[in-house]
Coordinates of C-alpha atoms in Angstrom, one line a residue:
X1 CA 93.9 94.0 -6.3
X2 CA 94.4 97.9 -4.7
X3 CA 92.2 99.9 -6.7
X4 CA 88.9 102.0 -5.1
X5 CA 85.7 103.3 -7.6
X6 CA 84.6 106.8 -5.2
X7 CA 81.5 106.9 -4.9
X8 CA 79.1 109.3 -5.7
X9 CA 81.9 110.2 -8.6
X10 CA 82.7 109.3 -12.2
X11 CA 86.3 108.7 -10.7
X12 CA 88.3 105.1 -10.5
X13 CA 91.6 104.8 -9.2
X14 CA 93.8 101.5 -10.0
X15 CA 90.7 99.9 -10.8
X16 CA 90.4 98.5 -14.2
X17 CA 87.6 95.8 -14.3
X18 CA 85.3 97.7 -16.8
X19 CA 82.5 94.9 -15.8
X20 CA 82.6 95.7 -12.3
X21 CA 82.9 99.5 -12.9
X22 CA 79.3 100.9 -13.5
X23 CA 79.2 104.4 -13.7
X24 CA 83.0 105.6 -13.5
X25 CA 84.2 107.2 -16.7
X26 CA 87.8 108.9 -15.7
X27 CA 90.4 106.2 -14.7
X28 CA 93.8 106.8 -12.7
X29 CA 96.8 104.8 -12.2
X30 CA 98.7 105.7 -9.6
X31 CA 101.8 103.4 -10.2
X32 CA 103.0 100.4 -12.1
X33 CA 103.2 97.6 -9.6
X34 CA 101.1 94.6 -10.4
X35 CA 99.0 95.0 -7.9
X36 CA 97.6 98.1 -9.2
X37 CA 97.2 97.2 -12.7
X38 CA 95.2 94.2 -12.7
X39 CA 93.1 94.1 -16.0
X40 CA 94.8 96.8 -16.9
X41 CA 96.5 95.4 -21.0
X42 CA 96.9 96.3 -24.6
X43 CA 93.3 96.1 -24.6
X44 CA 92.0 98.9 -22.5
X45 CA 90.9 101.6 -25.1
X46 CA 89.7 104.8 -22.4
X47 CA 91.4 107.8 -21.8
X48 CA 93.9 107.0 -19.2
X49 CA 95.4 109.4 -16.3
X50 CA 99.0 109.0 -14.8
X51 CA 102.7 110.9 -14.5
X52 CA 105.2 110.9 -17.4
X53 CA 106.9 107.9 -16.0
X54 CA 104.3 105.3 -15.8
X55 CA 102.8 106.7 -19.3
X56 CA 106.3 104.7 -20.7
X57 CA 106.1 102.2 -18.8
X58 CA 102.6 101.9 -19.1
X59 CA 103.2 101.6 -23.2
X60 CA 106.4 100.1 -22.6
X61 CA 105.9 97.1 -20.9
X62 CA 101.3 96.8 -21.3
X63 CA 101.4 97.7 -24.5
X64 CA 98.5 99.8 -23.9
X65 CA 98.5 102.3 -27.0
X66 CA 99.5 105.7 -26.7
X67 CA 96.1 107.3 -27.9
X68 CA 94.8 106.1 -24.7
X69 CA 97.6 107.2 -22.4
X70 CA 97.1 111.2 -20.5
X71 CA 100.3 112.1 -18.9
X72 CA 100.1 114.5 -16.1
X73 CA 102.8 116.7 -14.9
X74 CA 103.7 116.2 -11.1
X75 CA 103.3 119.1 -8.8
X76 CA 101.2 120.9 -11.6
X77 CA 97.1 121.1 -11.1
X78 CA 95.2 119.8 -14.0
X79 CA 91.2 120.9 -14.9
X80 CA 89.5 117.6 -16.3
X81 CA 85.8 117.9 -17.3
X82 CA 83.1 115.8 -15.1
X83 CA 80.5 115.7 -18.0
X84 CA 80.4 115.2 -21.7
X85 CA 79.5 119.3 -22.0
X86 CA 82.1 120.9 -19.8
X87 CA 79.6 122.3 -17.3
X88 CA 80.8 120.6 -14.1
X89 CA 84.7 120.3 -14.1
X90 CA 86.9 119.0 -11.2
X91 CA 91.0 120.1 -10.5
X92 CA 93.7 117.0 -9.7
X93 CA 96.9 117.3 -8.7
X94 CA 99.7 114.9 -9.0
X95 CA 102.2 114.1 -6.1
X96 CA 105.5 112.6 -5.5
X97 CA 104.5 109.3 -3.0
X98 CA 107.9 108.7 -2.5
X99 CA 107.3 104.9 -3.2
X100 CA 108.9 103.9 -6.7
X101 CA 109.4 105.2 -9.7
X102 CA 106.6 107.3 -11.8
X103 CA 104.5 106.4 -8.2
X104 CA 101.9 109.2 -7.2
X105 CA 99.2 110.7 -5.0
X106 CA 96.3 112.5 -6.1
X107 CA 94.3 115.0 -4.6
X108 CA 90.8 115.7 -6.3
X109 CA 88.6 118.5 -6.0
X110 CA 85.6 119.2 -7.2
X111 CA 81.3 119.3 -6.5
X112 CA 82.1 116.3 -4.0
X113 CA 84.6 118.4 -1.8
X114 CA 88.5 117.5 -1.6
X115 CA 89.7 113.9 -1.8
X116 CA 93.5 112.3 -1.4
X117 CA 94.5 109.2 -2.5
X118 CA 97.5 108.3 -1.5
X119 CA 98.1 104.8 -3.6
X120 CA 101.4 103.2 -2.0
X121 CA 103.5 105.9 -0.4
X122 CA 106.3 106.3 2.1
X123 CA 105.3 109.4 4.4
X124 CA 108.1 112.1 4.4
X125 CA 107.2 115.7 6.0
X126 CA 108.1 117.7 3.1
X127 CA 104.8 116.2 1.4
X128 CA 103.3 118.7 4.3
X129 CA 105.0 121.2 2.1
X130 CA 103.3 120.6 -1.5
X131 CA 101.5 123.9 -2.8
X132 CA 98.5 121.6 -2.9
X133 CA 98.2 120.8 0.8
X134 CA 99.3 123.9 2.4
X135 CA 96.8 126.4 1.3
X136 CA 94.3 125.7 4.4
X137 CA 92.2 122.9 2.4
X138 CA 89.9 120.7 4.6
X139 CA 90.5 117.0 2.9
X140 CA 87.1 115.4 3.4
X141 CA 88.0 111.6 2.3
X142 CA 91.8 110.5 2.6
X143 CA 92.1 107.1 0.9
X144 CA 95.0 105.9 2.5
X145 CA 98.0 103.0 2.1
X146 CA 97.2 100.6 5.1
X147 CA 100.5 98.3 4.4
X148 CA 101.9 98.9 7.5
X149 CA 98.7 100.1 9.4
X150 CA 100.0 97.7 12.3
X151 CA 101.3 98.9 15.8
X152 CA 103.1 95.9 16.8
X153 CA 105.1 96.3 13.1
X154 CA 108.0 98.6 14.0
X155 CA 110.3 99.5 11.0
X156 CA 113.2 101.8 10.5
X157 CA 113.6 104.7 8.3
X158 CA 114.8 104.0 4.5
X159 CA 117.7 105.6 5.6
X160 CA 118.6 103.6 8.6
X161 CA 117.5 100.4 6.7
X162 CA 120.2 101.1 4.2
X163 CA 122.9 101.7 6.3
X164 CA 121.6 97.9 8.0
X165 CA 122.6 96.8 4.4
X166 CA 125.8 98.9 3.9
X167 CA 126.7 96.9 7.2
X168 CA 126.0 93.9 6.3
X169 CA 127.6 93.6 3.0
X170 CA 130.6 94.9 5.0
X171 CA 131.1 91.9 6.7
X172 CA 130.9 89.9 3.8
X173 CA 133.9 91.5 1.6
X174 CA 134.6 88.3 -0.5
X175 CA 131.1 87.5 -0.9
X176 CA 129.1 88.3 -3.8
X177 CA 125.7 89.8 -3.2
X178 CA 122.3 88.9 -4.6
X179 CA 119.7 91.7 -4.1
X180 CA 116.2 90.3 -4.3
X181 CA 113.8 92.9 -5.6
X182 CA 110.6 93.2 -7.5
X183 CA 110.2 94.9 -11.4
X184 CA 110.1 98.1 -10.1
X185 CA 111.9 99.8 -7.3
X186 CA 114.4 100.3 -4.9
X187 CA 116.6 101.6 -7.6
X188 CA 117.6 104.2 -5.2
X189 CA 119.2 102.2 -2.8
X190 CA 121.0 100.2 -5.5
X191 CA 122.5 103.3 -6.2
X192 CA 123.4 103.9 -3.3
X193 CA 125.4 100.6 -3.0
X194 CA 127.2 101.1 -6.0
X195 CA 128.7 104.4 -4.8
X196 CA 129.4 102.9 -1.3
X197 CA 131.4 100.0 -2.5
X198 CA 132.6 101.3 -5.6
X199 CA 131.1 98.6 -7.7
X200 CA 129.0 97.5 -10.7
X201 CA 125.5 96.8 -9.9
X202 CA 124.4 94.4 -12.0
X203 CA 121.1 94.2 -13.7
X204 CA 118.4 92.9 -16.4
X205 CA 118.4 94.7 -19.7
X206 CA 114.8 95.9 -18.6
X207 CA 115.4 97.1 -15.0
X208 CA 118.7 99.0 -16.7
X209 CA 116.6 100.7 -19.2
X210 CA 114.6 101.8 -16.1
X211 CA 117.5 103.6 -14.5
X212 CA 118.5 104.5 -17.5
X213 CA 115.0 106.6 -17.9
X214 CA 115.4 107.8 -14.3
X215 CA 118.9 109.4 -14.8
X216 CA 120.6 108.0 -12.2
X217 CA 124.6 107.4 -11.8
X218 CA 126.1 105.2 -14.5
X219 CA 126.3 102.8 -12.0
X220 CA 124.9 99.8 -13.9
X221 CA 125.6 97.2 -16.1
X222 CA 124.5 93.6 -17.3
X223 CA 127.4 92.0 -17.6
X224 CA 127.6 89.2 -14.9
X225 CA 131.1 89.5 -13.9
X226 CA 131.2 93.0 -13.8
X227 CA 130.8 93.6 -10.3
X228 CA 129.9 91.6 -6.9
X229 CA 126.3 93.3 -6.4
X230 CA 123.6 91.3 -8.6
X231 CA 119.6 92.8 -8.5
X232 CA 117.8 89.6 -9.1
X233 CA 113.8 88.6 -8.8
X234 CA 112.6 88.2 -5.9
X235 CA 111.5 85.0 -6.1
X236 CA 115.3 83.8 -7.0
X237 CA 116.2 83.9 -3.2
X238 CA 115.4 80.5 -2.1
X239 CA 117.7 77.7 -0.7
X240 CA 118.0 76.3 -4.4
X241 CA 120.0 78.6 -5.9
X242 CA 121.8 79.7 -2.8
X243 CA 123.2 76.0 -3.0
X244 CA 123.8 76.8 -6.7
X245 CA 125.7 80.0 -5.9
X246 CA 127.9 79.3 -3.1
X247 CA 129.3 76.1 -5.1
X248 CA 131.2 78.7 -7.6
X249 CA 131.3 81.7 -5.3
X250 CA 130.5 82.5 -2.0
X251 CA 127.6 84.4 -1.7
X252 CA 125.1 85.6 0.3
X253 CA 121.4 87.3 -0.3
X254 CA 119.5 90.0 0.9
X255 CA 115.8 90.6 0.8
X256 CA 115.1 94.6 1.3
X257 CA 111.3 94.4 2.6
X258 CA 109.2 94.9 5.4
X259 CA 106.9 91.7 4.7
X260 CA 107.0 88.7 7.2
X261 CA 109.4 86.3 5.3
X262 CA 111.1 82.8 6.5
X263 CA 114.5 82.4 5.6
X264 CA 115.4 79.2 4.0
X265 CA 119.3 79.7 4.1
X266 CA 121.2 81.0 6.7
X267 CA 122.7 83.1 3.9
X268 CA 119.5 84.8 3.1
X269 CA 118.9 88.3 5.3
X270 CA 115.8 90.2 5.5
X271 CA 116.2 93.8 6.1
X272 CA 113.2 95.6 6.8
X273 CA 113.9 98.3 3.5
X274 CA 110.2 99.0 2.8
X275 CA 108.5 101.8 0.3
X276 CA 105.4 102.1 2.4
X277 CA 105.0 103.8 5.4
X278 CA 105.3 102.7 9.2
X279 CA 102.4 103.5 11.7
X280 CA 104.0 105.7 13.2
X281 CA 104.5 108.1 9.8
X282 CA 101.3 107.4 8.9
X283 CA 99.6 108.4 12.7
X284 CA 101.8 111.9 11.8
X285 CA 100.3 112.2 8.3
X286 CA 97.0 111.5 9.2
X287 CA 97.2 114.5 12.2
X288 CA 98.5 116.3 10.1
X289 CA 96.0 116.6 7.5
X290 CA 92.9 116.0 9.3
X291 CA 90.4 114.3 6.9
X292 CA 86.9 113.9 8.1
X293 CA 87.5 109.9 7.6
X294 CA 89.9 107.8 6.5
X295 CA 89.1 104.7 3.9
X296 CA 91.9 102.2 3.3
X297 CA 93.5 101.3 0.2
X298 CA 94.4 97.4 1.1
X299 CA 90.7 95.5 2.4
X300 CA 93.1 92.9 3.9
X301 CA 94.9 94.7 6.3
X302 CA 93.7 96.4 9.4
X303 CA 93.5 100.6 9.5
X304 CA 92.8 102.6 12.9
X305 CA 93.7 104.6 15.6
X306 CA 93.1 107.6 13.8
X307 CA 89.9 108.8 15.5
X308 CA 91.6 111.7 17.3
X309 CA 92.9 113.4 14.4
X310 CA 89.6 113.1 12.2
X311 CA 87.8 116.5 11.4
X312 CA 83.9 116.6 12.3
X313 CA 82.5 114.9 8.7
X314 CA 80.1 116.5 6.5
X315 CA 77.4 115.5 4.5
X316 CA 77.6 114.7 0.9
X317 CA 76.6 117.0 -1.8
X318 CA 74.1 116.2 -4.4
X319 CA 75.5 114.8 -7.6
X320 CA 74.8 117.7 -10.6
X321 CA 72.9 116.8 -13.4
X322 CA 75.2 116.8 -16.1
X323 CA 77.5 114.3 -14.2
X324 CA 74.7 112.0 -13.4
X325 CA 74.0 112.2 -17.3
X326 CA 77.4 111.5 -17.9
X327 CA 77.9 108.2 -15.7
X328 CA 74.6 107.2 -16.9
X329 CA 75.1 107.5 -20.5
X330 CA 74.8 104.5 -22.5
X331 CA 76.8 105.4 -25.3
X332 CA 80.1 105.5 -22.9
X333 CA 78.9 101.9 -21.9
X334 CA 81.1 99.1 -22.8
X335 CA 79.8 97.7 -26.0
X336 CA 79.6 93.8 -25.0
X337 CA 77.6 95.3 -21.8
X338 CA 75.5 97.4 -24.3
X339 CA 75.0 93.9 -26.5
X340 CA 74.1 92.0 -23.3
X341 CA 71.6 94.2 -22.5
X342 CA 70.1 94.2 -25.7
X343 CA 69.9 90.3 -25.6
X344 CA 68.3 90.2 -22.4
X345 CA 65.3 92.9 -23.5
X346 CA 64.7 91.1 -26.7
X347 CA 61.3 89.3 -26.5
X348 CA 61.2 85.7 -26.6
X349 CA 58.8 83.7 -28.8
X350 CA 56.7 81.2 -27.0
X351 CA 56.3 77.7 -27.8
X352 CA 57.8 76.4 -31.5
X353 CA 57.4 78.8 -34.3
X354 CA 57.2 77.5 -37.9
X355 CA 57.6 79.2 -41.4
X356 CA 55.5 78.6 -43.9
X357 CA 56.4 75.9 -46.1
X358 CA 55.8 77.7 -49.3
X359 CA 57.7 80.8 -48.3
X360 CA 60.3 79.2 -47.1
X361 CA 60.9 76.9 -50.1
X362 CA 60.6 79.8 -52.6
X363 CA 63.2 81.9 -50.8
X364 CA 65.5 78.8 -50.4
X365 CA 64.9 77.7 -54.1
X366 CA 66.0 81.3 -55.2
X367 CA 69.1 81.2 -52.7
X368 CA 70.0 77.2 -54.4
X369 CA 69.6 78.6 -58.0
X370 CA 71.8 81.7 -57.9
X371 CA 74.4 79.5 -55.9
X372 CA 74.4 76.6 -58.2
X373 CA 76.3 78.2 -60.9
X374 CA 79.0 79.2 -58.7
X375 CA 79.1 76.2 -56.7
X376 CA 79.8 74.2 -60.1
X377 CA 82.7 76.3 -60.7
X378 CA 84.0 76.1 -57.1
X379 CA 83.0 72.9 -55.6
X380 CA 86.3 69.9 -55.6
X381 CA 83.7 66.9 -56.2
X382 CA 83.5 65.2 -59.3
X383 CA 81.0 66.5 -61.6
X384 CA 79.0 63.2 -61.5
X385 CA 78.5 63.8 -57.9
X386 CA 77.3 67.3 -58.0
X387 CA 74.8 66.3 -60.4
X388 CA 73.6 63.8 -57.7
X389 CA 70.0 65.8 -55.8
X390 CA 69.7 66.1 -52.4
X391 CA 66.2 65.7 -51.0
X392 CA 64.6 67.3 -47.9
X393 CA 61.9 65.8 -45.7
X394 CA 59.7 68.8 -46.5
X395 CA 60.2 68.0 -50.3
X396 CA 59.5 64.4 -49.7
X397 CA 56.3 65.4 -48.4
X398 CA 55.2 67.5 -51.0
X399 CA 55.6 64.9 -53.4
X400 CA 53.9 62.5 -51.4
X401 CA 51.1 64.4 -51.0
X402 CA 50.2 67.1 -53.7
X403 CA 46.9 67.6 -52.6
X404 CA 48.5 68.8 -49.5
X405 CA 49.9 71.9 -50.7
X406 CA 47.4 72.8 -53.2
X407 CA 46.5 76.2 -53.6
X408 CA 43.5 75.4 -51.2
X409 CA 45.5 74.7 -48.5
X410 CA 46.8 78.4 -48.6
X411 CA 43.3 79.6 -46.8
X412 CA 43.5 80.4 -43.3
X413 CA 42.2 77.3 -41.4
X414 CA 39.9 78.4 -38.5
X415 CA 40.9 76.9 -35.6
X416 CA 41.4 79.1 -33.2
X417 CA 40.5 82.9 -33.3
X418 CA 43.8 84.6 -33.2
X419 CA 46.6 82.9 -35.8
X420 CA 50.0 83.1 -35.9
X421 CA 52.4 82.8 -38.7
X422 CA 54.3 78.9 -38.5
X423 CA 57.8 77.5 -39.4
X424 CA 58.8 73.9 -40.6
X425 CA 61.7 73.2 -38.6
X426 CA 63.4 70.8 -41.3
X427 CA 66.6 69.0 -41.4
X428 CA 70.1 70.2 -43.4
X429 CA 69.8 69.5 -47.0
X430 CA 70.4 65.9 -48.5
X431 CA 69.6 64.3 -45.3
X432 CA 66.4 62.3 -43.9
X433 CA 65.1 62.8 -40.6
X434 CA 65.6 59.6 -38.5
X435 CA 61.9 58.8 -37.0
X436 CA 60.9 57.2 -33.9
X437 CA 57.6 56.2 -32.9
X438 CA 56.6 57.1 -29.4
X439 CA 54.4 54.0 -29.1
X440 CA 57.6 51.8 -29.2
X441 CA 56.9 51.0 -33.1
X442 CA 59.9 51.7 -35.5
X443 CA 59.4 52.3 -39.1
X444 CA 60.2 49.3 -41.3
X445 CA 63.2 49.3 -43.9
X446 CA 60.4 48.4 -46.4
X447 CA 58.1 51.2 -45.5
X448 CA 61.2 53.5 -45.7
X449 CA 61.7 52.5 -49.2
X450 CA 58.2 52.2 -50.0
X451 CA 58.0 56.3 -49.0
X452 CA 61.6 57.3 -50.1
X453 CA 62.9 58.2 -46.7
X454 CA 65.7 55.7 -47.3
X455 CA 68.1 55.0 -44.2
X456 CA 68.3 58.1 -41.8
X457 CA 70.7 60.5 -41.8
X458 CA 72.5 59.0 -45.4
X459 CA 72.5 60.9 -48.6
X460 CA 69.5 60.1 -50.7
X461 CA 69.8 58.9 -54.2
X462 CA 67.8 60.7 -57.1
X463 CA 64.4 61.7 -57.8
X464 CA 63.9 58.3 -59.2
X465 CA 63.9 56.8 -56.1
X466 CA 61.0 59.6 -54.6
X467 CA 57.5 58.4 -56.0
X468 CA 54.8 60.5 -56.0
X469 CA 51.5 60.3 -53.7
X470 CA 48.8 57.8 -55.4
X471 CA 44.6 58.0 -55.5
X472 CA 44.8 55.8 -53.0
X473 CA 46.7 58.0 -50.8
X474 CA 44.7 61.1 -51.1
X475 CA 41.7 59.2 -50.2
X476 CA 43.4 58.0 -47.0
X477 CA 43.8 61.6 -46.2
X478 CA 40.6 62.8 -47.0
X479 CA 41.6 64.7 -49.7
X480 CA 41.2 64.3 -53.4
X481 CA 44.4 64.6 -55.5
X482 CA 45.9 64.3 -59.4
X483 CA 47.1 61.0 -60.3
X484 CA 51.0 60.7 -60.1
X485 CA 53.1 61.5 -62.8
X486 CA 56.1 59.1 -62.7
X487 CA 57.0 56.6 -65.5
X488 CA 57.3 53.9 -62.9
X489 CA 54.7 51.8 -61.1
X490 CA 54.0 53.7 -58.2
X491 CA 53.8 51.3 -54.7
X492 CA 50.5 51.3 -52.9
X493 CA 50.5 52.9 -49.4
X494 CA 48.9 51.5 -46.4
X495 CA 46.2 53.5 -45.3
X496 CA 47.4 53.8 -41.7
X497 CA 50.5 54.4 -40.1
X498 CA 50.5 53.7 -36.4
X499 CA 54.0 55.7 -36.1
X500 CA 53.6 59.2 -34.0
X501 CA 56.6 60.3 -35.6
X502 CA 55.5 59.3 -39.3
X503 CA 51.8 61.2 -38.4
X504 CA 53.8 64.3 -37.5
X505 CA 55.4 63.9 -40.9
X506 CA 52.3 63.4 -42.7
X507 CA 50.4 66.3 -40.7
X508 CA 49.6 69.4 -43.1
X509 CA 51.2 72.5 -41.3
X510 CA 48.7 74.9 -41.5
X511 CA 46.6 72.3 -39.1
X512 CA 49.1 72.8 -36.1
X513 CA 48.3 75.8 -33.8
X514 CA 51.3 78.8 -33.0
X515 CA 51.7 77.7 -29.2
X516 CA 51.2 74.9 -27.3
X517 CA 52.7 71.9 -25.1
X518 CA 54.1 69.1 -26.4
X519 CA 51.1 66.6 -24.9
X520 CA 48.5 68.5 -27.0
X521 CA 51.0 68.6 -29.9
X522 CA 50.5 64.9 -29.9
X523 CA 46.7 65.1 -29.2
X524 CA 46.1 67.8 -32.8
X525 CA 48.2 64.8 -34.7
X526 CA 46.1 62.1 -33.3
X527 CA 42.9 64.4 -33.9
X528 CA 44.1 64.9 -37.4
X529 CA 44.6 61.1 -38.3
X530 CA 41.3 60.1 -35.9
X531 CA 39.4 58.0 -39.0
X532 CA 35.9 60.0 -39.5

């Protein structure tokens, strides 16, 4: 990815990963290759800076929406506000970089001095001659394409490139001609071919709507027989489809670029065509302007030997106020940043925290009753079925033990000075709780029956099947309780249950304390149950 963030600035250029972009809130793209406009899809939704040309292809081929999309006139200077209240503006200019189509430099300027960006360019001198850059400004930072920053890399002009090509093809009159090129560029020299050889240039419905949008000659077409020169990907040169080709026509293939490529046919050529500039245009640029530095564009590739032109550097002014506010501001933050930092300042509860059981059943008792009616209506079962009750662990309990969630059991129990408000965690409705004891003792399939858990995690039958809590119970508790009130003989209880699990179940809430660990969990059960 070729894209910078300038510091000290709200400015990004090419750069499109809003995670990674903290404070920068105006965004430029300098041109459409695809390695400028990585995360850049339908999706972004910020204003969005570029020429006329990339603006359509922008829409055209992203599908990033047009309310979005700020098309700026080359050549013409453009006033964009720095800060949400216009105090602190900053003017950018837009120039040809002579690199592909709708491709651009800008040149900033502003509270942090004058900047130029070059993006991917191919140095000419008439750039010298832009308005912009020949009114005596001092460029303080020149943000420039490194492609080619390589003094052992010697490459011709365009122009003598081309006629390398217009040579070659020359010696191949009955072959037909495969041009390997990327989306965008080099349209030019396509052209140019088809008015040297008085052909058709064949192309892809997209790349012709491209030239189409440029103006050039009607040189074009898609129809694959109409002429001998054939624009194809890049990636179609390979010894593959050379095979393929030369077994119906011969043909041979030509790969315009400056990068260090193998041939894998003796039919492919590699001309070195490139868009970006040589070292030795770029040493004449850089003299020409001198910036007091020079920061390159591509991390990967090397950039010096300008010391000699550099300007004495100066030191950075102070950010104003109203732009600080304005990359600071967290109402310009991306909203899933905004939410993340809301969820990492929310406190966190300590320990287990429980509801009260009362509460909790009243409000869940209102939420079953005004859904029952519409769930009768709505639900597919058979109404035999829905008519079937669910029970709940916590409802289990309460008829177990009555005297448990008596009205005196609603006092504040003082066991501690300060107390919190507690939750039954419970399990989804019309299911038991599968219990384990933690002494290596499992509850028997008759003392499941004999309390009306039934077999865990199964739907439970009716309220016939739940008795009620006995005398006999109560007393084991230490609490006194009314008689049950079932028509049925009502199983006697043992009046101990070695099961940890089963004592949590038959611990009264309001005896556990708000935080704790789970060993003296385990030690207020066992103090609970400890016979008197």
């Amino acid at each position: 990815m070729n894209g910078v963030l300038i510091p000290h600035t709200p400015i990004a250029v090419d750069f499109w990963s809003l995670r990674r972009a903290g404070t920068a809130r105006l965004f430029f793209l300098s041109h459409m290759h695809s390695d400028h406009t990585v995360g850049l899809s339908s999706t972004w939704a910020r204003p969005l800076y570029c020429s006329p040309i990339t603006a359509h292809l922008l829409h055209r081929h992203l599908q990033v929406s047009k309310q979005w999309i700020q098309p700026l006139e080359i050549g013409e200077s453009h006033v964009l506000p720095l800060d949400e209240i216009g105090r602190e503006t900053m003017t950018v200019t837009l120039l040809d970089a002579n690199h592909c189509p709708g491709s651009v430099m800008f040149l900033f300027e502003g509270y942090f001095g004058t900047i130029l960006y070059t993006g991917d360019f191919r140095y000419t001198p008439s750039m010298l001659k832009e308005p912009a850059l020949t009114l005596g400004k001092q460029i303080h930072t020149l943000y420039l394409d490194n492609t080619n920053c390589n003094p052992a890399l010697v490459l011709p002009s365009r122009q003598e490139a081309a006629h390398q090509i217009v040579q070659l093809i020359r010696k191949h009159p009955q072959h037909n001609i495969k041009i390997g090129l990327y989306n965008l560029g080099k349209e030019s020299l396509l052209e140019q071919l088809a008015l040297e050889f008085q052909t058709w240039v064949v192309l892809s419905p997209r790349r012709l709507e491209l030239v189409q949008l440029l103006g050039l000659a009607d040189v074009f077409t898609v129809e694959e027989t109409a002429g001998r020169i054939h624009a194809v990907g890049h990636m179609e040169i390979c010894h593959s489809n050379m095979l393929r080709w030369n077994q119906t026509h011969p043909t041979i293939a030509i790969l315009p670029t400056s990068r260090k490529i193998h041939s894998s046919h003796p039919d492919i050529h590699i001309i070195p065509y490139s868009d970006h500039s040589s070292y030795s245009e770029l040493c004449a640029f850089v003299a020409a302007l001198k910036p007091c530095q020079v920061v390159p564009i591509v991390s990967r590739q090397p950039c010096g030997g300008f010391q000699d032109s550099l300007s004495p550097r100066i030191s950075m002014p102070l950010i104003p106020d109203s732009v600080q506010q304005y990359m600071s501001s967290s109402s310009r933050k991306p909203s899933f940043l905004w939410l993340l930092e809301r969820r990492l300042k929310r406190p966190r509860t300590q320990g287990v925290v429980f509801e009260s059981p009362e509460v909790s059943a009243d409000q869940s008792q209102a939420d079953r009753d005004s859904k029952k009616t519409q769930k009768e209506k709505l639900s597919p079962w058979p109404a035999y079925l829905e008519k079937q009750p669910s029970h709940h662990p916590l409802r289990t309990k309460k008829q177990l033990f009555p005297d448990l969630y008596s009205k005196e059991w609603n006092k504040a129990v003082p066991f501690c000075e300060s107390q919190k408000r507690v939750t039954m965690l419970t399990a989804p409705l019309g299911f038991s709780v599968p219990l384990r004891s933690t002494d290596e003792e499992f509850i028997s399939l008759k003392t499941r029956e004999e309390i009306g858990l039934g077999s865990p995690l199964v739907p439970l039958g009716d309220d016939d099947g739940v008795p009620e809590a006995t005398e006999n119970q109560s007393a084991c508790m230490g609490h006194g309780s009314p008689p049950s009130h079932s028509s049925k003989g009502t199983p006697h209880l043992a009046s101990e249950f070695r099961g940890l699990a089963l004592k949590y179940l038959l611990t009264p809430v309001n005896f556990f304390q708000a935080g704790y660990s789970s060993r003296s969990f385990d030690q207020q059960v066992e103090k609970y149950h400890k016979p008197c």
